[in-house]
PDB file of C-alpha atoms in Angstrom:
ATOM      1  CA  MET A   1     -40.710 -10.650 -34.883  1.00  0.00           C
ATOM      2  CA  LYS A   2     -37.926  -8.152 -34.121  1.00  0.00           C
ATOM      3  CA  LYS A   3     -40.528  -7.178 -31.006  1.00  0.00           C
ATOM      4  CA  VAL A   4     -40.688 -10.904 -30.329  1.00  0.00           C
ATOM      5  CA  ILE A   5     -37.139 -11.675 -30.505  1.00  0.00           C
ATOM      6  CA  LYS A   6     -36.325  -7.941 -28.496  1.00  0.00           C
ATOM      7  CA  ILE A   7     -38.810  -9.212 -25.407  1.00  0.00           C
ATOM      8  CA  ALA A   8     -36.690 -12.207 -25.181  1.00  0.00           C
ATOM      9  CA  ALA A   9     -33.700 -10.829 -24.855  1.00  0.00           C
ATOM     10  CA  LEU A  10     -34.910  -8.191 -22.383  1.00  0.00           C
ATOM     11  CA  SER A  11     -36.465 -11.416 -20.596  1.00  0.00           C
ATOM     12  CA  LEU A  12     -33.518 -13.250 -20.387  1.00  0.00           C
ATOM     13  CA  LEU A  13     -31.247 -10.452 -19.022  1.00  0.00           C
ATOM     14  CA  GLY A  14     -34.040  -9.960 -16.869  1.00  0.00           C
ATOM     15  CA  LEU A  15     -33.703 -13.745 -15.801  1.00  0.00           C
ATOM     16  CA  THR A  16     -29.462 -13.307 -16.150  1.00  0.00           C
ATOM     17  CA  LEU A  17     -29.577  -9.910 -13.182  1.00  0.00           C
ATOM     18  CA  SER A  18     -31.822 -11.369 -11.209  1.00  0.00           C
ATOM     19  CA  VAL A  19     -30.058 -15.012 -10.724  1.00  0.00           C
ATOM     20  CA  ALA A  20     -26.978 -13.041  -9.873  1.00  0.00           C
ATOM     21  CA  HIS A  21     -28.311 -10.741  -7.476  1.00  0.00           C
ATOM     22  CA  ALA A  22     -29.619 -13.890  -5.575  1.00  0.00           C
ATOM     23  CA  ASP A  23     -26.035 -15.359  -6.327  1.00  0.00           C
ATOM     24  CA  GLU A  24     -24.659 -12.153  -4.661  1.00  0.00           C
ATOM     25  CA  ASN A  25     -26.925 -12.128  -1.647  1.00  0.00           C
ATOM     26  CA  ALA A  26     -26.518 -16.549  -0.985  1.00  0.00           C
ATOM     27  CA  ILE A  27     -22.874 -15.651  -0.659  1.00  0.00           C
ATOM     28  CA  ARG A  28     -23.398 -12.380   1.610  1.00  0.00           C
ATOM     29  CA  GLN A  29     -25.494 -14.871   3.830  1.00  0.00           C
ATOM     30  CA  ALA A  30     -23.124 -17.292   3.273  1.00  0.00           C
ATOM     31  CA  LEU A  31     -20.350 -15.704   4.527  1.00  0.00           C
ATOM     32  CA  THR A  32     -21.342 -13.348   7.351  1.00  0.00           C
ATOM     33  CA  LYS A  33     -22.914 -16.427   8.603  1.00  0.00           C
ATOM     34  CA  SER A  34     -19.457 -18.768   8.407  1.00  0.00           C
ATOM     35  CA  MET A  35     -17.632 -15.625   9.281  1.00  0.00           C
ATOM     36  CA  PRO A  36     -19.432 -12.630  11.376  1.00  0.00           C
ATOM     37  CA  SER A  37     -16.296 -10.634  12.014  1.00  0.00           C
ATOM     38  CA  VAL A  38     -15.603  -9.997   8.240  1.00  0.00           C
ATOM     39  CA  LYS A  39     -17.123  -7.112   6.971  1.00  0.00           C
ATOM     40  CA  VAL A  40     -17.961  -7.667   3.414  1.00  0.00           C
ATOM     41  CA  GLY A  41     -17.169  -5.443   0.514  1.00  0.00           C
ATOM     42  CA  SER A  42     -18.370  -5.607  -2.847  1.00  0.00           C
ATOM     43  CA  VAL A  43     -19.577  -8.640  -4.114  1.00  0.00           C
ATOM     44  CA  LYS A  44     -19.961  -9.363  -8.178  1.00  0.00           C
ATOM     45  CA  PRO A  45     -19.303 -11.669 -10.796  1.00  0.00           C
ATOM     46  CA  SER A  46     -15.397 -13.235 -11.999  1.00  0.00           C
ATOM     47  CA  GLU A  47     -13.950 -13.981 -15.491  1.00  0.00           C
ATOM     48  CA  ILE A  48     -14.302 -17.639 -13.756  1.00  0.00           C
ATOM     49  CA  SER A  49     -17.979 -18.789 -14.659  1.00  0.00           C
ATOM     50  CA  GLY A  50     -19.675 -19.714 -11.617  1.00  0.00           C
ATOM     51  CA  LEU A  51     -16.787 -17.801  -9.357  1.00  0.00           C
ATOM     52  CA  TYR A  52     -17.689 -14.414  -7.571  1.00  0.00           C
ATOM     53  CA  GLU A  53     -14.723 -11.635  -6.739  1.00  0.00           C
ATOM     54  CA  VAL A  54     -15.331 -10.445  -2.883  1.00  0.00           C
ATOM     55  CA  THR A  55     -13.554  -7.831  -1.586  1.00  0.00           C
ATOM     56  CA  VAL A  56     -13.187  -7.741   1.866  1.00  0.00           C
ATOM     57  CA  GLY A  57     -11.082  -4.819   3.317  1.00  0.00           C
ATOM     58  CA  GLY A  58      -8.243  -4.302   0.944  1.00  0.00           C
ATOM     59  CA  ASN A  59      -8.425  -7.656   0.105  1.00  0.00           C
ATOM     60  CA  ILE A  60     -10.027  -9.945  -2.638  1.00  0.00           C
ATOM     61  CA  PHE A  61     -11.943 -13.921  -2.778  1.00  0.00           C
ATOM     62  CA  TYR A  62     -13.373 -15.847  -4.684  1.00  0.00           C
ATOM     63  CA  VAL A  63     -16.535 -17.310  -3.676  1.00  0.00           C
ATOM     64  CA  SER A  64     -18.747 -20.115  -5.423  1.00  0.00           C
ATOM     65  CA  ASP A  65     -22.251 -18.933  -6.559  1.00  0.00           C
ATOM     66  CA  ASP A  66     -23.661 -21.094  -3.457  1.00  0.00           C
ATOM     67  CA  GLY A  67     -21.011 -19.169  -0.646  1.00  0.00           C
ATOM     68  CA  LYS A  68     -19.745 -22.497   0.228  1.00  0.00           C
ATOM     69  CA  TYR A  69     -16.226 -22.657  -0.909  1.00  0.00           C
ATOM     70  CA  LEU A  70     -13.637 -19.740  -0.827  1.00  0.00           C
ATOM     71  CA  VAL A  71     -10.650 -19.403  -3.074  1.00  0.00           C
ATOM     72  CA  GLN A  72      -7.834 -17.639  -1.846  1.00  0.00           C
ATOM     73  CA  GLY A  73      -5.081 -16.207  -4.515  1.00  0.00           C
ATOM     74  CA  HIS A  74      -4.349 -14.802  -7.815  1.00  0.00           C
ATOM     75  CA  LEU A  75      -6.335 -14.726 -10.908  1.00  0.00           C
ATOM     76  CA  VAL A  76      -4.582 -14.919 -13.911  1.00  0.00           C
ATOM     77  CA  ASP A  77      -5.081 -14.414 -17.561  1.00  0.00           C
ATOM     78  CA  VAL A  78      -2.664 -17.092 -18.954  1.00  0.00           C
ATOM     79  CA  ALA A  79      -2.850 -16.204 -22.689  1.00  0.00           C
ATOM     80  CA  ALA A  80      -2.684 -12.749 -22.007  1.00  0.00           C
ATOM     81  CA  ARG A  81      -0.265 -12.882 -19.192  1.00  0.00           C
ATOM     82  CA  VAL A  82      -2.039 -10.390 -16.693  1.00  0.00           C
ATOM     83  CA  ASP A  83      -2.256 -10.891 -12.843  1.00  0.00           C
ATOM     84  CA  LEU A  84      -6.197  -9.999 -13.260  1.00  0.00           C
ATOM     85  CA  THR A  85      -6.126  -9.560  -8.968  1.00  0.00           C
ATOM     86  CA  GLU A  86      -3.478  -7.318  -8.963  1.00  0.00           C
ATOM     87  CA  GLU A  87      -4.931  -5.395 -11.565  1.00  0.00           C
ATOM     88  CA  LYS A  88      -8.316  -4.979  -9.711  1.00  0.00           C
ATOM     89  CA  LEU A  89      -6.163  -5.146  -5.905  1.00  0.00           C
ATOM     90  CA  SER A  90      -4.292  -1.472  -6.756  1.00  0.00           C
ATOM     91  CA  GLY A  91      -8.227  -0.151  -7.069  1.00  0.00           C
ATOM     92  CA  VAL A  92      -9.135  -1.318  -3.778  1.00  0.00           C
ATOM     93  CA  ARG A  93      -5.769  -0.317  -2.091  1.00  0.00           C
ATOM     94  CA  LYS A  94      -6.216   3.593  -3.970  1.00  0.00           C
ATOM     95  CA  GLN A  95     -10.028   3.660  -2.398  1.00  0.00           C
ATOM     96  CA  ALA A  96      -9.180   2.340   0.648  1.00  0.00           C
ATOM     97  CA  ILE A  97      -6.192   4.761   1.039  1.00  0.00           C
ATOM     98  CA  GLU A  98      -8.387   7.884  -0.337  1.00  0.00           C
ATOM     99  CA  LYS A  99     -11.153   6.747   1.827  1.00  0.00           C
ATOM    100  CA  LEU A 100      -8.529   7.210   5.342  1.00  0.00           C
ATOM    101  CA  GLY A 101      -8.169  10.714   3.828  1.00  0.00           C
ATOM    102  CA  LEU A 102      -5.206  13.068   4.531  1.00  0.00           C
ATOM    103  CA  ASP A 103      -6.035  13.865   7.725  1.00  0.00           C
ATOM    104  CA  LYS A 104      -5.257  11.153   9.346  1.00  0.00           C
ATOM    105  CA  MET A 105      -1.839  10.708   7.690  1.00  0.00           C
ATOM    106  CA  ILE A 106       1.490  12.661   8.244  1.00  0.00           C
ATOM    107  CA  VAL A 107       2.237  14.340   4.882  1.00  0.00           C
ATOM    108  CA  PHE A 108       5.963  15.840   3.414  1.00  0.00           C
ATOM    109  CA  LYS A 109       4.896  18.124   0.385  1.00  0.00           C
ATOM    110  CA  PRO A 110       7.290  19.849  -2.306  1.00  0.00           C
ATOM    111  CA  LYS A 111       6.790  23.142  -3.565  1.00  0.00           C
ATOM    112  CA  GLU A 112       5.648  21.347  -6.673  1.00  0.00           C
ATOM    113  CA  SER A 113       4.358  17.896  -6.634  1.00  0.00           C
ATOM    114  CA  LYS A 114       4.505  15.779  -9.285  1.00  0.00           C
ATOM    115  CA  TYR A 115       3.909  12.410  -8.032  1.00  0.00           C
ATOM    116  CA  THR A 116       2.166  10.930  -4.237  1.00  0.00           C
ATOM    117  CA  VAL A 117       3.157   8.212  -2.529  1.00  0.00           C
ATOM    118  CA  SER A 118       1.427   6.358   0.623  1.00  0.00           C
ATOM    119  CA  ILE A 119       4.223   4.883   2.675  1.00  0.00           C
ATOM    120  CA  PHE A 120       3.509   2.645   5.546  1.00  0.00           C
ATOM    121  CA  THR A 121       6.175   3.362   7.965  1.00  0.00           C
ATOM    122  CA  ASP A 122       7.927   1.931  11.556  1.00  0.00           C
ATOM    123  CA  ILE A 123       9.860   4.616  13.649  1.00  0.00           C
ATOM    124  CA  ASP A 124      12.189   1.948  14.400  1.00  0.00           C
ATOM    125  CA  CYS A 125      12.903  -0.029  10.659  1.00  0.00           C
ATOM    126  CA  GLY A 126      16.586   0.823   9.669  1.00  0.00           C
ATOM    127  CA  TYR A 127      15.255   1.047   5.707  1.00  0.00           C
ATOM    128  CA  CYS A 128      12.708   3.705   7.227  1.00  0.00           C
ATOM    129  CA  ARG A 129      14.841   5.826   8.501  1.00  0.00           C
ATOM    130  CA  LYS A 130      17.313   5.407   5.699  1.00  0.00           C
ATOM    131  CA  LEU A 131      14.233   7.029   3.657  1.00  0.00           C
ATOM    132  CA  HIS A 132      13.356   9.554   5.825  1.00  0.00           C
ATOM    133  CA  SER A 133      17.154  10.838   5.814  1.00  0.00           C
ATOM    134  CA  GLU A 134      16.526  11.470   2.649  1.00  0.00           C
ATOM    135  CA  ILE A 135      13.342  12.956   2.953  1.00  0.00           C
ATOM    136  CA  ASP A 136      14.775  15.987   0.721  1.00  0.00           C
ATOM    137  CA  GLN A 137      15.550  14.080  -2.297  1.00  0.00           C
ATOM    138  CA  TYR A 138      12.063  12.981  -2.627  1.00  0.00           C
ATOM    139  CA  MET A 139      11.005  16.900  -2.352  1.00  0.00           C
ATOM    140  CA  ALA A 140      13.763  17.235  -5.268  1.00  0.00           C
ATOM    141  CA  GLN A 141      11.767  14.753  -7.749  1.00  0.00           C
ATOM    142  CA  GLY A 142       8.307  16.210  -6.728  1.00  0.00           C
ATOM    143  CA  ILE A 143       7.753  13.419  -4.472  1.00  0.00           C
ATOM    144  CA  THR A 144       4.628  13.908  -1.900  1.00  0.00           C
ATOM    145  CA  ILE A 145       4.972  11.261   0.717  1.00  0.00           C
ATOM    146  CA  GLN A 146       1.927  10.452   3.134  1.00  0.00           C
ATOM    147  CA  TYR A 147       3.096   8.567   5.840  1.00  0.00           C
ATOM    148  CA  LEU A 148       0.886   5.596   7.843  1.00  0.00           C
ATOM    149  CA  PHE A 149       2.212   3.947  10.716  1.00  0.00           C
ATOM    150  CA  PHE A 150       2.830   0.214  10.609  1.00  0.00           C
ATOM    151  CA  PRO A 151       4.729  -0.596  14.211  1.00  0.00           C
ATOM    152  CA  ARG A 152       5.702  -4.359  13.246  1.00  0.00           C
ATOM    153  CA  ALA A 153       6.320  -5.302  16.737  1.00  0.00           C
ATOM    154  CA  GLY A 154       2.394  -4.780  17.196  1.00  0.00           C
ATOM    155  CA  LYS A 155       0.378  -2.419  19.493  1.00  0.00           C
ATOM    156  CA  GLY A 156       1.812  -1.850  22.981  1.00  0.00           C
ATOM    157  CA  SER A 157       4.781  -2.822  21.517  1.00  0.00           C
ATOM    158  CA  ASP A 158       7.424   0.846  22.168  1.00  0.00           C
ATOM    159  CA  SER A 159       7.271   1.381  18.337  1.00  0.00           C
ATOM    160  CA  TYR A 160       3.493   1.589  18.501  1.00  0.00           C
ATOM    161  CA  HIS A 161       3.886   4.163  21.446  1.00  0.00           C
ATOM    162  CA  LYS A 162       6.181   6.591  19.522  1.00  0.00           C
ATOM    163  CA  ALA A 163       4.111   6.279  16.767  1.00  0.00           C
ATOM    164  CA  VAL A 164       0.902   7.693  19.197  1.00  0.00           C
ATOM    165  CA  SER A 165       3.311   9.809  20.837  1.00  0.00           C
ATOM    166  CA  VAL A 166       4.316  11.479  17.013  1.00  0.00           C
ATOM    167  CA  TRP A 167       1.091  11.783  15.943  1.00  0.00           C
ATOM    168  CA  CYS A 168      -0.182  13.713  19.212  1.00  0.00           C
ATOM    169  CA  ALA A 169       3.222  15.563  19.087  1.00  0.00           C
ATOM    170  CA  ASP A 170       2.155  19.852  18.182  1.00  0.00           C
ATOM    171  CA  ASP A 171       4.549  19.543  15.174  1.00  0.00           C
ATOM    172  CA  ARG A 172       3.908  15.998  13.826  1.00  0.00           C
ATOM    173  CA  LYS A 173       6.589  16.471  11.247  1.00  0.00           C
ATOM    174  CA  ALA A 174       8.959  17.594  13.454  1.00  0.00           C
ATOM    175  CA  ALA A 175       8.332  14.926  16.198  1.00  0.00           C
ATOM    176  CA  LEU A 176       8.563  12.417  13.310  1.00  0.00           C
ATOM    177  CA  THR A 177      12.134  13.582  11.748  1.00  0.00           C
ATOM    178  CA  ALA A 178      13.476  13.602  15.504  1.00  0.00           C
ATOM    179  CA  ALA A 179      11.742  10.178  15.991  1.00  0.00           C
ATOM    180  CA  LYS A 180      13.552   8.395  12.491  1.00  0.00           C
ATOM    181  CA  LYS A 181      17.230   9.910  13.642  1.00  0.00           C
ATOM    182  CA  GLY A 182      16.712   8.073  17.073  1.00  0.00           C
ATOM    183  CA  ASP A 183      15.025  10.475  19.552  1.00  0.00           C
ATOM    184  CA  THR A 184      12.422   8.985  22.167  1.00  0.00           C
ATOM    185  CA  PRO A 185       9.549  11.470  21.484  1.00  0.00           C
ATOM    186  CA  PRO A 186       8.050  12.639  24.890  1.00  0.00           C
ATOM    187  CA  ALA A 187       4.960  10.418  25.750  1.00  0.00           C
ATOM    188  CA  LYS A 188       1.834  11.777  24.694  1.00  0.00           C
ATOM    189  CA  THR A 189      -1.632  10.091  23.972  1.00  0.00           C
ATOM    190  CA  CYS A 190      -4.632  11.283  22.243  1.00  0.00           C
ATOM    191  CA  VAL A 191      -7.742  10.146  19.571  1.00  0.00           C
ATOM    192  CA  ASN A 192      -5.325   8.827  16.958  1.00  0.00           C
ATOM    193  CA  PRO A 193      -5.436   6.752  13.877  1.00  0.00           C
ATOM    194  CA  ILE A 194      -2.507   4.428  14.575  1.00  0.00           C
ATOM    195  CA  ASP A 195      -5.014   1.167  14.880  1.00  0.00           C
ATOM    196  CA  GLU A 196      -6.392   2.739  11.347  1.00  0.00           C
ATOM    197  CA  HIS A 197      -3.101   2.581   9.881  1.00  0.00           C
ATOM    198  CA  MET A 198      -2.118  -1.210  11.441  1.00  0.00           C
ATOM    199  CA  GLN A 199      -5.767  -2.405   9.973  1.00  0.00           C
ATOM    200  CA  LEU A 200      -5.294  -0.964   6.660  1.00  0.00           C
ATOM    201  CA  ALA A 201      -1.660  -2.481   6.691  1.00  0.00           C
ATOM    202  CA  GLU A 202      -2.855  -6.286   7.500  1.00  0.00           C
ATOM    203  CA  ASP A 203      -5.370  -5.365   4.572  1.00  0.00           C
ATOM    204  CA  PHE A 204      -2.950  -4.967   2.198  1.00  0.00           C
ATOM    205  CA  GLU A 205      -0.677  -7.756   3.894  1.00  0.00           C
ATOM    206  CA  VAL A 206       2.319  -5.443   4.210  1.00  0.00           C
ATOM    207  CA  LYS A 207       5.393  -8.292   5.649  1.00  0.00           C
ATOM    208  CA  GLY A 208       8.045  -5.150   5.959  1.00  0.00           C
ATOM    209  CA  THR A 209       8.117  -1.513   5.799  1.00  0.00           C
ATOM    210  CA  PRO A 210       8.919   0.858   4.399  1.00  0.00           C
ATOM    211  CA  MET A 211       6.095  -0.406   1.836  1.00  0.00           C
ATOM    212  CA  ILE A 212       5.101   2.044  -0.724  1.00  0.00           C
ATOM    213  CA  VAL A 213       1.685   2.824  -2.580  1.00  0.00           C
ATOM    214  CA  THR A 214       1.541   4.569  -5.680  1.00  0.00           C
ATOM    215  CA  GLU A 215      -1.159   6.801  -6.747  1.00  0.00           C
ATOM    216  CA  LYS A 216      -3.194   4.577  -8.759  1.00  0.00           C
ATOM    217  CA  GLY A 217      -2.557   1.763  -5.766  1.00  0.00           C
ATOM    218  CA  ASN A 218       0.384  -0.482  -6.860  1.00  0.00           C
ATOM    219  CA  ILE A 219       2.843  -1.793  -4.465  1.00  0.00           C
ATOM    220  CA  PHE A 220       6.845  -0.885  -3.956  1.00  0.00           C
ATOM    221  CA  PRO A 221       7.982  -2.795  -1.027  1.00  0.00           C
ATOM    222  CA  GLY A 222      10.718  -2.038   0.349  1.00  0.00           C
ATOM    223  CA  TYR A 223      13.476   1.452   0.035  1.00  0.00           C
ATOM    224  CA  LEU A 224      13.874   2.849  -3.287  1.00  0.00           C
ATOM    225  CA  PRO A 225      16.160   6.015  -3.274  1.00  0.00           C
ATOM    226  CA  ALA A 226      14.413   8.897  -4.682  1.00  0.00           C
ATOM    227  CA  LYS A 227      15.856   8.808  -8.217  1.00  0.00           C
ATOM    228  CA  GLN A 228      14.477   5.273  -8.724  1.00  0.00           C
ATOM    229  CA  LEU A 229      11.191   5.951  -7.202  1.00  0.00           C
ATOM    230  CA  ALA A 230      10.579   9.031  -9.225  1.00  0.00           C
ATOM    231  CA  GLU A 231      11.466   7.096 -12.516  1.00  0.00           C
ATOM    232  CA  ALA A 232       8.822   3.843 -11.265  1.00  0.00           C
ATOM    233  CA  LEU A 233       6.374   6.910 -11.056  1.00  0.00           C
ATOM    234  CA  ALA A 234       7.516   8.415 -13.707  1.00  0.00           C
ATOM    235  CA  ASP A 235       7.004   4.505 -15.817  1.00  0.00           C
ATOM    236  CA  GLU A 236       3.462   4.034 -13.846  1.00  0.00           C
ATOM    237  CA  LYS A 237       2.012   7.628 -15.561  1.00  0.00           C
ATOM    238  CA  GLY A 238       3.314   6.911 -18.992  1.00  0.00           C
ATOM    239  CA  GLN A 239       5.157   9.746 -19.096  1.00  0.00           C
ATOM    240  CA  LYS A 240       8.529   7.832 -20.122  1.00  0.00           C
TER     241      LYS A 240
END
């Protein structure tokens, strides 16, 4: 009798997996057909029956199991008061930044690093300049800063060309510091990751700069003084 029950359970599990796989394929095919330019990442069941969680770049959407309906927004566990989507988005952001790689960022690292943040910055942004003018304070708090460029005026703007010139400079860190002080960097071009930075910013729905992304993929929008940022990062790590 136990053997029969076990076989039935395994058969049911296999059927469930087959249905889930079929739904995933249906969703992928439907999205590819309706939005051919969109690169679909993972597709998996969400916490709501009949609704699938789909990652696209740094975003998460919810799609019906036939791929016909797409829902844009955050899924919240009302009882637990937890934003389930934001929790998963942090993981998506973390993976996206890791995939980009350190060789495509300008990194300022203290002698003893306790924390690491990735910051989307615009050379001509006032608060971005204020943050960078205090770079020694962030270093003193043990915060490694990984810069990515997000020229808010868009591709082809003065800010965009400055970002490219800084990246192509012989000493990127010195060129960035000078540009943040208001100096116009000597015009240079080379193979650069600025467009990748901007695409990532779009995926993360960056609205302004600076935007700080923590090691865990959480977001702090806007400028934070070094001490306040260090406290927030310590809280994130559960050190306080």
